Amino acid sequence: MSLRSTFQTSRIVSVASVVLMLCIYSLTQADPSPSAIPSIAHKDGRHALMIDGAPFFMLGMQANNSSNYPAALPKVWQAVDQLHANTLEIPVAWEQIEPKEGQFDFSYVDELVKQARQHHARLVLLWFATWKNNNPNYSPEWVKFDNNRFPRVITAKGETRNSLSPHFDSTLKADAKAFAKLMHHLKEIDAQHTVIMVQVENETGTYASVRDYSPTAQKLFGENVPDTLVKALHKQSGNWKEVFGKDADEYFHAWHIAKYVDQVAAAGKTEYALPLYVNVALRDPFKDQDPFTYSSGGPTWNVLDIWKVGAPAIDVIGPDIYDSGYSYCIKTLEQYSRPDNALFVPEMGNRDEYARYFFAVLGHGAIGISPFGLDYTGYANFPLGAAKVDSELIEKFARNYKLVEPMMRELAALAFDGKVWGASEPTDIHKQTLALAGKWQAVVSYGVPPFGNDPAPGNSTPSGGAVIAQLADNEFLVFGFRARVQFSNEQLGSRLLYSRVEEGHFDHGRWIFERVLNGDQVDWGLNFTDLPQLLRVKMASY
Ligand code: DGJ
């Protein structure tokens, strides 16, 4: 047998083994039928978003707030397509589906779902209703201008805020009824599950008042904390002040908003049981920040346990990350990935420095990520986000999505099995060590030239990242940008060698071999540049 044919035979065998291994998950797990309803699966404290019966990683893009009309959609799809996003997150406003009480209009939803299918994209709908960043501006005029029927939050000083109070059944019933209609409609039109999740409200909570101090709220505040909450938090019973002391006002507001959102969600789920989630306007992940300075009552990290007890109909609580600081981001990912909460980043800033967090998000076993406001409708949320949304900016995020898109299902399955690790470049540390499974470790360093062992100075701006996924005991998929990856293994010690490093790509879940990397290309580690590269690495010791 010639060298060439031996090589080709081994190539076919190795391709077959990877394909086989990568298929094992879908063959042995839940119903792979395309008609399976989207759900969140749980295993050993990890989670997966199940779409058509198998784990799915959401490569998302969130449209701008006012892109929720058919006239804006072409400029939204232009960005989704360019980004290689597999999912569009886009609002459905209460004001547009129920402009007059009891009269529903789903023409926008129908058009949106139709166009999503044409673009081979999934949808996450954002229910902008009682709360859209604390205010009710997306609720219909018959709601937002009727203070008697739909009372607003009253501050401790007696001022009226533009935030609806969570304590009134009239508001809850009206919102829940409209949301249930929306979910009912989705069930009727979407047997193929183009819509995979729905966000209930948007960044709930109240700005500039820790809670509602209206007479109705004051009466409730004087009562005992509900038993379910007291028990779940292992507290002694008593009223809010007695049980929670200085935190009583915020915890009271959080509990009542959670209960309210839970009832809206439950009304929708009764019609159609899609995964439902809420997003969060974050508080500082490290400091004990005064709730007056953020969206009090929303599911910030300090009240996650309260929300989990108060809103069981909500499947996931996802952080909206708008601070690009490395510690801020990583701490937030840690706070929202819990055995009782799948990590999902429904919004992230769109400045280019956020693009690298894709790798850390994958490494935390997330079910999805979605930069905010990357559409071409002519608006840029500067200075919170980028000054300009153009194809150059979109490309910064697109290159990550393009790399992962062809193996998204395989990666999501590996993450559900706890076999994916990721790193994003910090600001002041230029080398990180990832503890992989067993005795494996990977060192990820930034800014090192491709030849030689120079100390890692970091990239000129923090922009590197890498992901490692374990395929077998000694075999890994590795990809990244602007980073060097080096493996080590305590057991195999200094005799560790690359057995084979294949560069290739996936095509519909199949590994397609391109070449073997050896010599300069691997002698100093696996050096990822700005070029897209996917490596399949087999390690051994001599
Ligand atoms: C977070 C909100 O959830 C979004 O709808 C948007 O308003 C951004 N902030 C700011 O652009």
Coordinates of C-alpha atoms and ligand atoms in Angstrom, one line a residue, residues 62-65 126 128 132-133 199 202-203 279 281 320 322 347 372 379 381 384, ligand 1:
Q62 CA -30.9 41.0 18.9
A63 CA -32.6 43.6 16.8
N64 CA -32.9 47.2 17.9
N65 CA -35.9 48.0 19.9
L126 CA -39.3 39.5 23.3
F128 CA -42.4 44.0 25.6
K132 CA -39.6 47.4 29.1
N133 CA -36.6 48.5 31.0
Q199 CA -38.7 36.4 26.7
N202 CA -37.8 43.1 29.3
E203 CA -35.4 44.0 32.1
N279 CA -33.4 39.1 31.0
A281 CA -30.5 44.8 33.9
D320 CA -27.7 41.4 29.7
Y322 CA -23.2 45.9 28.9
E347 CA -28.0 40.7 25.3
F372 CA -27.5 43.6 20.9
Y379 CA -29.5 53.2 14.9
N381 CA -26.8 52.7 20.9
L384 CA -23.2 52.1 25.4
Ligands
DGJ1 C1 -31.1 46.8 27.5 C2 -32.5 46.6 26.9 O1 -32.9 45.3 27.3 C3 -32.5 46.8 25.4 O2 -33.8 46.6 25.0 C4 -31.9 48.1 25.0 O3 -32.7 49.2 25.5 C5 -30.5 48.2 25.6 N1 -30.5 48.1 27.0 C6 -29.8 49.5 25.3 O4 -29.6 49.7 23.9

